[in-house]
Coordinates of N, CA and C in Angstrom, one line a residue:
X1 N 99.6 2.9 3.7 CA 98.6 3.1 4.6 C 98.9 2.2 5.8
X2 N 99.0 2.7 6.9 CA 99.3 1.9 8.1 C 98.0 1.6 8.8
X3 N 98.0 0.4 9.4 CA 96.8 0.0 10.1 C 97.1 0.0 11.6
X4 N 96.1 0.5 12.3 CA 96.2 0.4 13.7 C 95.5 -0.8 14.2
X5 N 95.9 -1.5 15.2 CA 95.2 -2.7 15.6 C 93.8 -2.4 16.1
X6 N 92.8 -3.2 15.7 CA 91.4 -3.1 16.0 C 90.7 -2.1 15.2
X7 N 91.3 -1.5 14.3 CA 90.6 -0.5 13.5 C 90.6 -0.9 12.0
X8 N 89.4 -0.9 11.5 CA 89.2 -1.3 10.1 C 88.7 -0.2 9.3
X9 N 89.5 0.5 8.6 CA 89.0 1.5 7.7 C 89.5 1.3 6.3
X10 N 89.8 0.1 6.0 CA 90.3 -0.1 4.7 C 89.2 -0.7 3.8
X11 N 88.1 -0.1 3.7 CA 87.1 -0.5 2.8 C 87.4 0.0 1.4
X12 N 87.3 -0.8 0.5 CA 87.6 -0.4 -0.8 C 86.4 0.3 -1.4
X13 N 86.5 0.9 -2.4 CA 85.4 1.6 -3.1 C 84.4 0.6 -3.5
X14 N 84.9 -0.6 -3.9 CA 84.0 -1.6 -4.3 C 83.1 -2.2 -3.2
X15 N 83.8 -2.3 -2.0 CA 83.0 -2.8 -0.8 C 82.0 -1.8 -0.4
X16 N 82.4 -0.5 -0.4 CA 81.5 0.5 0.0 C 80.3 0.5 -1.0
X17 N 80.5 0.4 -2.2 CA 79.4 0.4 -3.2 C 78.5 -0.8 -3.0
X18 N 79.0 -2.0 -2.6 CA 78.2 -3.2 -2.3 C 77.4 -3.0 -1.1
X19 N 78.0 -2.4 0.0 CA 77.2 -2.2 1.2 C 76.1 -1.2 1.0
X20 N 76.4 -0.1 0.3 CA 75.3 0.9 0.0 C 74.2 0.3 -0.9
X21 N 74.5 -0.6 -1.8 CA 73.5 -1.3 -2.6 C 72.6 -2.2 -1.7
X22 N 73.3 -2.9 -0.8 CA 72.5 -3.8 0.1 C 71.6 -3.0 1.0
X23 N 72.1 -1.9 1.5 CA 71.3 -1.1 2.4 C 70.1 -0.5 1.6
X24 N 70.3 -0.1 0.4 CA 69.2 0.5 -0.4 C 68.2 -0.6 -0.7
X25 N 68.7 -1.8 -1.0 CA 67.7 -2.9 -1.4 C 66.9 -3.3 -0.1
X26 N 67.5 -3.4 1.0 CA 66.8 -3.7 2.2 C 65.8 -2.7 2.6
X27 N 66.1 -1.4 2.4 CA 65.2 -0.3 2.6 C 64.0 -0.4 1.7
X28 N 64.2 -0.6 0.4 CA 63.1 -0.7 -0.5 C 62.3 -1.9 -0.3
X29 N 62.8 -3.0 0.2 CA 62.1 -4.2 0.5 C 61.2 -3.9 1.7
X30 N 61.7 -3.2 2.7 CA 61.0 -3.0 3.9 C 59.8 -2.1 3.6
X31 N 59.9 -1.1 2.7 CA 58.8 -0.2 2.4 C 57.9 -0.9 1.4
X32 N 58.4 -1.8 0.6 CA 57.5 -2.5 -0.4 C 56.6 -3.5 0.3
X33 N 57.0 -4.1 1.4 CA 56.1 -5.1 2.1 C 55.2 -4.4 3.1
X34 N 55.3 -3.2 3.3 CA 54.5 -2.5 4.3 C 53.0 -2.5 3.8
X35 N 52.0 -2.6 4.6 CA 50.6 -2.6 4.2 C 50.1 -1.2 4.4
X36 N 49.1 -0.9 3.5 CA 48.5 0.4 3.6 C 47.6 0.4 4.8
X37 N 47.3 1.6 5.3 CA 46.4 1.7 6.4 C 45.0 1.3 6.0
X38 N 44.2 0.6 6.9 CA 42.9 0.2 6.5 C 41.9 1.4 6.3
X39 N 41.0 1.2 5.3 CA 40.0 2.2 5.1 C 38.8 2.0 6.0
X40 N 38.2 3.0 6.4 CA 37.1 2.9 7.3 C 35.9 3.7 6.8
X41 N 34.6 3.2 7.1 CA 33.4 4.0 6.7 C 32.4 3.7 7.8
X42 N 31.4 4.6 7.9 CA 30.3 4.3 8.9 C 29.1 4.1 8.1
X43 N 28.3 3.1 8.5 CA 27.0 2.7 7.9 C 25.9 3.2 8.8
X44 N 24.7 3.5 8.1 CA 23.6 3.9 8.8 C 22.7 2.7 9.3
X45 N 22.0 2.9 10.3 CA 21.1 1.8 10.8 C 19.8 2.4 11.3
X46 N 18.7 1.7 11.0 CA 17.4 2.3 11.4 C 16.5 1.1 12.0
X47 N 15.5 1.5 12.8 CA 14.5 0.6 13.3 C 13.2 1.4 13.5
X48 N 12.1 0.7 13.3 CA 10.8 1.3 13.5 C 10.0 0.3 14.4
X49 N 9.7 0.7 15.6 CA 8.9 -0.1 16.5 C 7.4 0.3 16.3
X50 N 6.6 -0.6 16.0 CA 5.2 -0.4 15.7 C 4.3 -1.0 16.8
X51 N 3.1 -0.4 17.0 CA 2.2 -1.0 17.9 C 1.7 -2.3 17.4
X52 N 1.5 -3.3 18.3 CA 0.9 -4.5 17.8 C -0.5 -4.3 17.3
X53 N -0.8 -5.0 16.3 CA -2.2 -4.8 15.7 C -3.2 -5.6 16.5
X54 N -4.4 -5.1 16.5 CA -5.5 -5.8 17.2 C -6.8 -5.8 16.3
X55 N -7.6 -6.7 16.5 CA -8.9 -6.8 15.8 C -10.0 -7.0 16.8
X56 N -11.0 -6.1 16.8 CA -12.1 -6.2 17.8 C -13.4 -6.3 17.0
X57 N -14.2 -7.4 17.2 CA -15.4 -7.6 16.5 C -16.4 -6.5 17.0
X58 N -17.1 -5.8 16.1 CA -18.1 -4.8 16.4 C -19.5 -5.3 16.2
X59 N -19.8 -5.9 15.0 CA -21.1 -6.4 14.7 C -21.1 -7.7 13.9
X60 N -22.0 -8.5 14.2 CA -22.1 -9.8 13.5 C -22.6 -9.6 12.0
X61 N -22.2 -10.6 11.2 CA -22.7 -10.6 9.8 C -24.1 -11.1 9.9
X62 N -25.1 -10.3 9.6 CA -26.5 -10.6 9.9 C -27.3 -10.7 8.6
X63 N -27.9 -11.9 8.4 CA -28.7 -12.1 7.2 C -30.2 -11.9 7.5
X64 N -30.5 -11.6 8.8 CA -31.9 -11.3 9.2 C -32.8 -12.5 9.0
X65 N -34.1 -12.1 8.9 CA -35.1 -13.2 8.8 C -35.8 -13.1 7.4
X66 N -36.2 -14.3 6.9 CA -36.9 -14.4 5.6 C -37.8 -15.6 5.7
X67 N -38.7 -15.7 4.8 CA -39.7 -16.8 4.8 C -39.0 -18.0 4.3
X68 N -39.4 -19.2 4.7 CA -38.9 -20.5 4.3 C -39.2 -20.6 2.8
X69 N -38.2 -20.8 1.9 CA -38.4 -20.8 0.5 C -38.8 -22.2 0.0
X70 N -39.6 -22.2 -1.1 CA -40.0 -23.5 -1.7 C -38.9 -24.1 -2.5
X71 N -38.0 -23.2 -3.1 CA -36.9 -23.6 -3.9 C -35.6 -22.9 -3.3
X72 N -34.5 -23.5 -3.7 CA -33.2 -22.9 -3.2 C -32.9 -21.5 -3.7
X73 N -32.2 -20.8 -2.9 CA -31.8 -19.4 -3.4 C -30.7 -18.9 -2.5
X74 N -30.4 -17.6 -2.7 CA -29.3 -17.0 -1.9 C -29.8 -15.6 -1.4
X75 N -29.1 -15.2 -0.3 CA -29.4 -13.9 0.2 C -28.0 -13.3 0.4
X76 N -27.7 -12.1 -0.2 CA -26.4 -11.5 -0.2 C -26.5 -10.2 0.6
X77 N -25.5 -10.0 1.5 CA -25.3 -8.7 2.2 C -24.0 -8.1 1.7
X78 N -24.0 -6.9 1.2 CA -22.7 -6.3 0.7 C -22.1 -5.5 1.8
X79 N -20.9 -5.0 1.5 CA -20.1 -4.2 2.5 C -20.8 -2.8 2.6
X80 N -21.6 -2.4 1.7 CA -22.4 -1.2 1.8 C -23.8 -1.3 2.4
X81 N -24.0 -2.5 2.9 CA -25.3 -2.9 3.6 C -26.5 -3.1 2.6
X82 N -26.2 -3.2 1.3 CA -27.3 -3.5 0.4 C -27.6 -5.0 0.4
X83 N -28.9 -5.3 0.1 CA -29.3 -6.7 0.2 C -29.9 -7.1 -1.1
X84 N -29.5 -8.3 -1.6 CA -30.1 -8.9 -2.8 C -30.4 -10.4 -2.5
X85 N -31.3 -10.9 -3.3 CA -31.7 -12.3 -3.2 C -32.0 -12.9 -4.5
X86 N -31.8 -14.3 -4.6 CA -32.0 -15.0 -5.8 C -32.9 -16.2 -5.5
X87 N -33.4 -16.9 -6.5 CA -34.1 -18.1 -6.4 C -35.3 -18.0 -5.5
X88 N -35.6 -19.0 -4.7 CA -36.7 -19.0 -3.8 C -36.7 -18.0 -2.7
X89 N -35.5 -17.4 -2.4 CA -35.4 -16.4 -1.4 C -35.9 -15.0 -1.9
X90 N -35.7 -14.8 -3.2 CA -36.2 -13.5 -3.8 C -37.7 -13.4 -3.5
X91 N -38.0 -12.2 -3.0 CA -39.4 -12.0 -2.7 C -39.8 -12.5 -1.3
X92 N -39.1 -13.4 -0.7 CA -39.3 -13.9 0.6 C -38.5 -13.2 1.7
X93 N -37.7 -12.3 1.3 CA -36.8 -11.6 2.3 C -37.4 -10.2 2.7
X94 N -38.4 -9.8 2.0 CA -38.9 -8.4 2.3 C -40.0 -8.5 3.4
X95 N -39.5 -8.9 4.6 CA -40.4 -8.9 5.8 C -39.8 -8.0 6.8
X96 N -40.6 -7.6 7.8 CA -40.1 -6.7 8.8 C -38.9 -7.5 9.6
X97 N -37.8 -6.7 9.8 CA -36.7 -7.3 10.5 C -36.8 -6.9 12.0
X98 N -36.4 -7.9 12.8 CA -36.4 -7.6 14.3 C -35.0 -7.6 14.8
X99 N -34.8 -7.1 16.0 CA -33.5 -7.0 16.6 C -32.6 -6.1 15.8
X100 N -31.4 -6.7 15.4 CA -30.4 -5.9 14.7 C -30.6 -6.0 13.2
X101 N -31.6 -6.7 12.7 CA -31.9 -6.8 11.3 C -30.8 -7.4 10.5
X102 N -30.6 -6.8 9.3 CA -29.5 -7.3 8.4 C -28.4 -6.3 8.3
X103 N -27.2 -6.8 8.1 CA -26.1 -6.0 7.9 C -24.8 -6.7 7.8
X104 N -23.7 -6.1 7.3 CA -22.4 -6.7 7.2 C -21.8 -6.9 8.5
X105 N -20.8 -7.8 8.6 CA -20.0 -7.9 9.8 C -19.0 -6.8 9.8
X106 N -18.7 -6.3 11.0 CA -17.7 -5.2 11.2 C -16.7 -5.5 12.3
X107 N -15.5 -5.0 12.1 CA -14.4 -5.2 13.0 C -13.6 -3.9 13.1
X108 N -13.2 -3.6 14.3 CA -12.3 -2.4 14.4 C -10.9 -2.9 14.4
X109 N -10.0 -2.3 13.5 CA -8.6 -2.7 13.5 C -7.9 -1.5 14.1
X110 N -6.9 -1.9 15.0 CA -6.0 -0.9 15.6 C -4.6 -1.3 15.5
X111 N -3.7 -0.3 15.3 CA -2.3 -0.5 15.2 C -1.6 0.8 15.0
X112 N -0.4 0.8 14.5 CA 0.3 2.0 14.3 C -0.3 2.8 13.1
X113 N -0.2 4.1 13.1 CA -0.8 4.9 12.1 C -0.3 4.6 10.7
X114 N -1.2 4.6 9.7 CA -0.9 4.5 8.3 C -0.4 3.1 7.9
X115 N -0.5 2.1 8.7 CA -0.1 0.7 8.3 C -1.1 0.1 7.4
X116 N -0.6 -0.6 6.4 CA -1.5 -1.3 5.5 C -1.8 -2.7 6.1
X117 N -2.9 -3.3 5.7 CA -3.2 -4.6 6.2 C -3.5 -5.6 5.0
X118 N -3.1 -6.8 5.2 CA -3.5 -7.9 4.3 C -4.6 -8.7 5.1
X119 N -5.7 -8.8 4.5 CA -6.9 -9.5 5.1 C -7.2 -10.8 4.4
X120 N -7.3 -11.8 5.1 CA -7.7 -13.1 4.6 C -9.0 -13.5 5.2
X121 N -10.0 -13.8 4.3 CA -11.3 -14.2 4.7 C -11.4 -15.7 4.3
X122 N -12.3 -16.4 5.1 CA -12.4 -17.8 4.7 C -13.2 -17.9 3.4
X123 N -13.0 -19.0 2.7 CA -13.7 -19.3 1.4 C -15.2 -19.5 1.7
X124 N -15.5 -20.2 2.8 CA -16.8 -20.4 3.2 C -16.9 -20.8 4.7
X125 N -18.0 -20.8 5.3 CA -18.3 -21.4 6.6 C -19.7 -21.7 6.7
X126 N -20.1 -22.4 7.7 CA -21.5 -22.8 7.9 C -22.1 -22.2 9.1
X127 N -23.4 -22.0 9.0 CA -24.2 -21.6 10.2 C -25.2 -22.8 10.4
X128 N -25.5 -23.0 11.6 CA -26.4 -24.2 11.9 C -27.4 -24.0 12.9
X129 N -28.4 -24.9 12.9 CA -29.4 -25.0 13.9 C -29.5 -26.5 14.1
X130 N -28.8 -27.0 15.1 CA -28.8 -28.4 15.3 C -28.1 -29.1 14.1
X131 N -28.7 -30.1 13.5 CA -28.1 -30.8 12.4 C -28.4 -30.0 11.1
X132 N -29.3 -29.0 11.1 CA -29.6 -28.2 9.9 C -28.5 -27.2 9.7
X133 N -28.1 -27.1 8.4 CA -27.0 -26.1 8.1 C -27.3 -25.3 6.8
X134 N -26.6 -24.2 6.8 CA -26.6 -23.4 5.5 C -25.1 -22.9 5.4
X135 N -24.7 -22.8 4.1 CA -23.3 -22.4 3.8 C -23.3 -20.9 3.5
X136 N -22.3 -20.2 4.0 CA -22.0 -18.8 3.7 C -20.7 -18.8 2.9
X137 N -20.8 -18.1 1.8 CA -19.6 -18.0 0.9 C -19.5 -16.7 0.3
X138 N -18.6 -16.5 -0.7 CA -18.3 -15.3 -1.4 C -18.1 -14.1 -0.4
X139 N -17.3 -14.4 0.6 CA -17.0 -13.3 1.6 C -16.1 -12.3 0.9
X140 N -16.3 -11.0 1.2 CA -15.5 -10.0 0.7 C -15.4 -8.8 1.7
X141 N -14.5 -7.9 1.5 CA -14.3 -6.8 2.5 C -14.1 -5.5 1.8
X142 N -14.3 -4.5 2.6 CA -14.1 -3.1 2.0 C -12.6 -2.9 1.9
X143 N -12.2 -1.9 1.1 CA -10.9 -1.4 0.9 C -11.0 0.1 1.0
X144 N -9.8 0.8 1.1 CA -9.9 2.3 1.0 C -8.9 2.7 -0.1
X145 N -9.1 3.9 -0.6 CA -8.3 4.4 -1.7 C -6.8 4.6 -1.4
X146 N -6.5 4.7 -0.1 CA -5.1 4.9 0.3 C -4.4 3.6 0.4
X147 N -5.1 2.5 0.4 CA -4.5 1.2 0.7 C -4.1 0.4 -0.5
X148 N -4.2 0.9 -1.7 CA -3.7 0.2 -2.9 C -4.5 -1.1 -3.0
X149 N -5.8 -1.1 -2.8 CA -6.6 -2.3 -2.9 C -6.7 -3.1 -1.6
X150 N -6.1 -2.5 -0.6 CA -6.1 -3.1 0.7 C -6.8 -2.1 1.7
X151 N -6.8 -2.5 3.0 CA -7.4 -1.6 4.0 C -6.2 -1.1 4.7
X152 N -6.1 0.3 4.8 CA -5.0 1.0 5.4 C -5.6 1.7 6.7
X153 N -4.8 1.6 7.8 CA -5.2 2.3 9.0 C -5.0 3.8 8.7
X154 N -5.8 4.6 9.4 CA -5.7 6.0 9.2 C -4.6 6.6 10.1
X155 N -4.5 7.9 10.1 CA -3.5 8.6 10.9 C -3.6 8.4 12.4
X156 N -4.7 8.0 12.9 CA -4.9 7.7 14.3 C -4.6 6.2 14.6
X157 N -4.4 5.4 13.5 CA -4.1 4.0 13.7 C -5.3 3.1 13.8
X158 N -6.4 3.5 13.2 CA -7.6 2.7 13.2 C -8.2 2.6 11.8
X159 N -9.0 1.6 11.7 CA -9.8 1.4 10.4 C -11.0 0.4 10.8
X160 N -12.1 0.6 10.1 CA -13.2 -0.3 10.3 C -13.2 -1.3 9.1
X161 N -13.1 -2.6 9.4 CA -13.2 -3.6 8.4 C -14.6 -4.1 8.3
X162 N -15.2 -4.0 7.0 CA -16.6 -4.4 6.8 C -16.6 -5.7 5.9
X163 N -17.3 -6.7 6.3 CA -17.4 -8.0 5.7 C -18.8 -8.3 5.1
X164 N -18.9 -8.5 3.9 CA -20.1 -8.9 3.2 C -20.0 -10.4 2.8
X165 N -21.2 -11.0 2.5 CA -21.1 -12.5 2.1 C -22.5 -12.9 1.5
X166 N -22.5 -14.1 1.1 CA -23.8 -14.7 0.5 C -24.2 -15.9 1.3
X167 N -25.4 -16.0 1.7 CA -26.0 -17.1 2.4 C -26.7 -18.0 1.4
X168 N -26.4 -19.3 1.4 CA -27.0 -20.2 0.5 C -28.1 -21.0 1.2
X169 N -29.4 -20.8 0.8 CA -30.5 -21.3 1.5 C -31.1 -22.5 0.6
X170 N -31.3 -23.6 1.3 CA -31.9 -24.8 0.6 C -33.4 -24.7 0.4
X171 N -33.9 -25.5 -0.5 CA -35.4 -25.5 -0.7 C -36.0 -26.1 0.5
X172 N -37.0 -25.5 1.1 CA -37.7 -26.0 2.3 C -36.7 -26.0 3.5
X173 N -35.8 -25.1 3.5 CA -34.8 -25.0 4.6 C -35.6 -25.0 5.9
X174 N -35.1 -25.8 6.9 CA -35.8 -25.9 8.2 C -35.9 -24.6 8.9
X175 N -37.0 -24.3 9.5 CA -37.1 -23.0 10.2 C -36.4 -23.0 11.5
X176 N -36.1 -21.8 12.0 CA -35.4 -21.7 13.2 C -34.2 -20.7 13.1
X177 N -33.6 -20.5 14.3 CA -32.5 -19.5 14.3 C -31.1 -20.2 14.1
X178 N -30.4 -19.8 13.1 CA -29.1 -20.4 12.7 C -28.0 -19.5 13.2
X179 N -26.9 -20.1 13.6 CA -25.7 -19.3 14.0 C -24.5 -20.0 13.7
X180 N -23.4 -19.3 13.7 CA -22.1 -19.9 13.5 C -21.0 -18.8 13.6
X181 N -19.8 -19.2 13.4 CA -18.7 -18.3 13.5 C -17.8 -18.4 12.3
X182 N -17.0 -17.4 12.1 CA -16.0 -17.4 11.0 C -14.8 -16.7 11.5
X183 N -13.6 -17.0 10.9 CA -12.4 -16.5 11.4 C -11.7 -15.6 10.3
X184 N -11.3 -14.4 10.6 CA -10.6 -13.6 9.6 C -9.2 -13.5 10.1
X185 N -8.3 -13.3 9.2 CA -6.9 -13.1 9.5 C -6.4 -11.7 9.0
X186 N -5.9 -10.9 9.9 CA -5.4 -9.6 9.5 C -3.9 -9.5 9.8
X187 N -3.1 -9.3 8.7 CA -1.7 -9.2 8.8 C -1.4 -7.7 8.7
X188 N -0.8 -7.1 9.7 CA -0.5 -5.7 9.8 C 0.9 -5.5 9.2
X189 N 1.1 -4.7 8.1 CA 2.4 -4.6 7.5 C 3.1 -3.5 8.0

């Protein structure tokens, strides 16, 4: 076999086999180190914008008028407007009422339709006439059957919150007009 200058065609079978093996190994390494294409997915997202809740007082919690008792007692107004009395107030509360008389406190709740509310009432508060005071306690409120023991706004986004309580009257409680305030907290869910 004669060689021409600058021309190399004298690869032996062994050299050809070695070159082919190296090319095959390099090709398999290149494919082996390649990364798979990233997987993609779309997630859902939601938001609900609700009207801010509001509470508007409609009527005061009214214990009305009763005779000065000789012994201590209580006067209770329920959320259904029924009245009961104990101790020295029993029998002394059945007098003609003037003005708005007796009744539970009422508030109008407004917000987005069908929202439930968590309502927190104070454990007690006082009403006073100067230095003379009486304690109001056992506050409670109405619920509705759709609220799971809570008060739920209706389809128009309103509900009436009704508050009942017990007035504790001392023996010989000083006569006069007593007043005070209480704070309720309504969390709209």
